[in-house]
C-alpha cells in the first residue's frame, strides 16, 4: 500500500493548522483542512473544521455544501 498520498494530506493539514495560529478566521484554511480530513476518511475531524468555518462565516457555501453532502 502506498501511503504517500496520505502523508501529503497530513503534511498539508499540519501546514494549514500552523497558518491558522496567526489567522484563525481564515475559512479557506478551515475548509481545506476539512476537505483533507474527508479525503482521509476522518469525518469527525472534517465536521469539527466545517463547524469552525461556519462559526466564522455562516453563509460559507463550501462548508454548507460539504456538511450536506457528507451528512455531517
Coordinates of N, CA and C in Angstrom, one line a residue, residues 26-66:
X26 N -9.6 32.3 9.0 CA -9.5 32.1 7.6 C -10.3 30.8 7.2
X27 N -11.4 31.1 6.5 CA -12.3 30.0 6.2 C -11.8 29.1 5.1
X28 N -10.9 29.7 4.3 CA -10.2 28.8 3.2 C -9.4 27.8 3.9
X29 N -8.6 28.1 4.9 CA -7.8 27.2 5.6 C -8.7 26.1 6.3
X30 N -9.7 26.6 7.0 CA -10.6 25.7 7.7 C -11.3 24.7 6.7
X31 N -11.8 25.2 5.6 CA -12.4 24.3 4.6 C -11.4 23.3 4.1
X32 N -10.2 23.7 3.8 CA -9.3 22.8 3.2 C -8.9 21.7 4.2
X33 N -8.7 22.1 5.4 CA -8.4 21.1 6.4 C -9.6 20.0 6.4
X34 N -10.8 20.5 6.4 CA -12.0 19.6 6.4 C -12.0 18.7 5.2
X35 N -11.7 19.3 4.0 CA -11.6 18.5 2.8 C -10.5 17.4 2.9
X36 N -9.4 17.8 3.4 CA -8.3 16.8 3.6 C -8.7 15.7 4.5
X37 N -9.4 16.1 5.6 CA -9.9 15.0 6.6 C -10.9 14.1 5.9
X38 N -11.8 14.7 5.0 CA -12.7 13.8 4.3 C -12.0 12.9 3.4
X39 N -11.0 13.4 2.7 CA -10.2 12.5 1.8 C -9.5 11.4 2.6
X40 N -9.2 11.6 3.8 CA -8.6 10.6 4.7 C -9.6 9.7 5.3
X41 N -10.9 10.0 5.2 CA -11.9 9.2 5.8 C -12.2 9.6 7.2
X42 N -11.7 10.7 7.7 CA -11.9 11.2 9.0 C -13.1 12.2 9.1
X43 N -14.3 11.7 9.1 CA -15.5 12.5 9.1 C -15.6 13.4 10.4
X44 N -15.3 12.8 11.6 CA -15.4 13.7 12.8 C -14.4 14.8 12.7
X45 N -13.2 14.6 12.2 CA -12.3 15.7 12.1 C -12.8 16.8 11.1
X46 N -13.3 16.3 10.0 CA -13.9 17.2 9.0 C -15.0 18.0 9.6
X47 N -15.9 17.3 10.3 CA -17.1 18.0 10.9 C -16.6 19.2 11.9
X48 N -15.6 18.9 12.6 CA -15.0 19.9 13.5 C -14.6 21.2 12.8
X49 N -13.9 21.0 11.7 CA -13.4 22.2 11.0 C -14.5 22.8 10.1
X50 N -15.5 22.1 9.7 CA -16.6 22.7 9.0 C -17.4 23.5 10.0
X51 N -17.6 23.0 11.2 CA -18.3 23.8 12.2 C -17.6 25.1 12.5
X52 N -16.3 25.0 12.6 CA -15.5 26.2 12.9 C -15.6 27.2 11.7
X53 N -15.6 26.7 10.5 CA -15.7 27.6 9.3 C -17.1 28.3 9.3
X54 N -18.1 27.5 9.6 CA -19.4 28.1 9.6 C -19.6 29.1 10.8
X55 N -18.9 28.9 11.9 CA -19.0 29.8 13.0 C -18.4 31.2 12.6
X56 N -17.4 31.1 11.8 CA -16.8 32.4 11.3 C -17.7 33.0 10.2
X57 N -18.2 32.2 9.3 CA -18.9 32.7 8.2 C -20.1 31.8 7.9
X58 N -21.3 32.2 8.5 CA -22.5 31.3 8.4 C -22.9 31.0 7.0
X59 N -22.6 31.9 6.0 CA -23.1 31.7 4.6 C -22.0 31.1 3.8
X60 N -21.1 30.4 4.4 CA -20.0 29.7 3.7 C -20.5 28.5 2.9
X61 N -20.7 28.8 1.6 CA -21.3 27.7 0.7 C -20.5 26.5 0.6
X62 N -19.2 26.6 0.7 CA -18.4 25.4 0.6 C -18.6 24.5 1.8
X63 N -18.5 25.1 3.0 CA -18.7 24.4 4.2 C -20.1 23.8 4.3
X64 N -21.1 24.6 4.0 CA -22.5 24.1 4.0 C -22.7 23.0 3.0
X65 N -22.1 23.1 1.8 CA -22.3 22.0 0.8 C -21.6 20.7 1.3
X66 N -20.4 20.8 1.9 CA -19.7 19.6 2.4 C -20.5 19.0 3.5

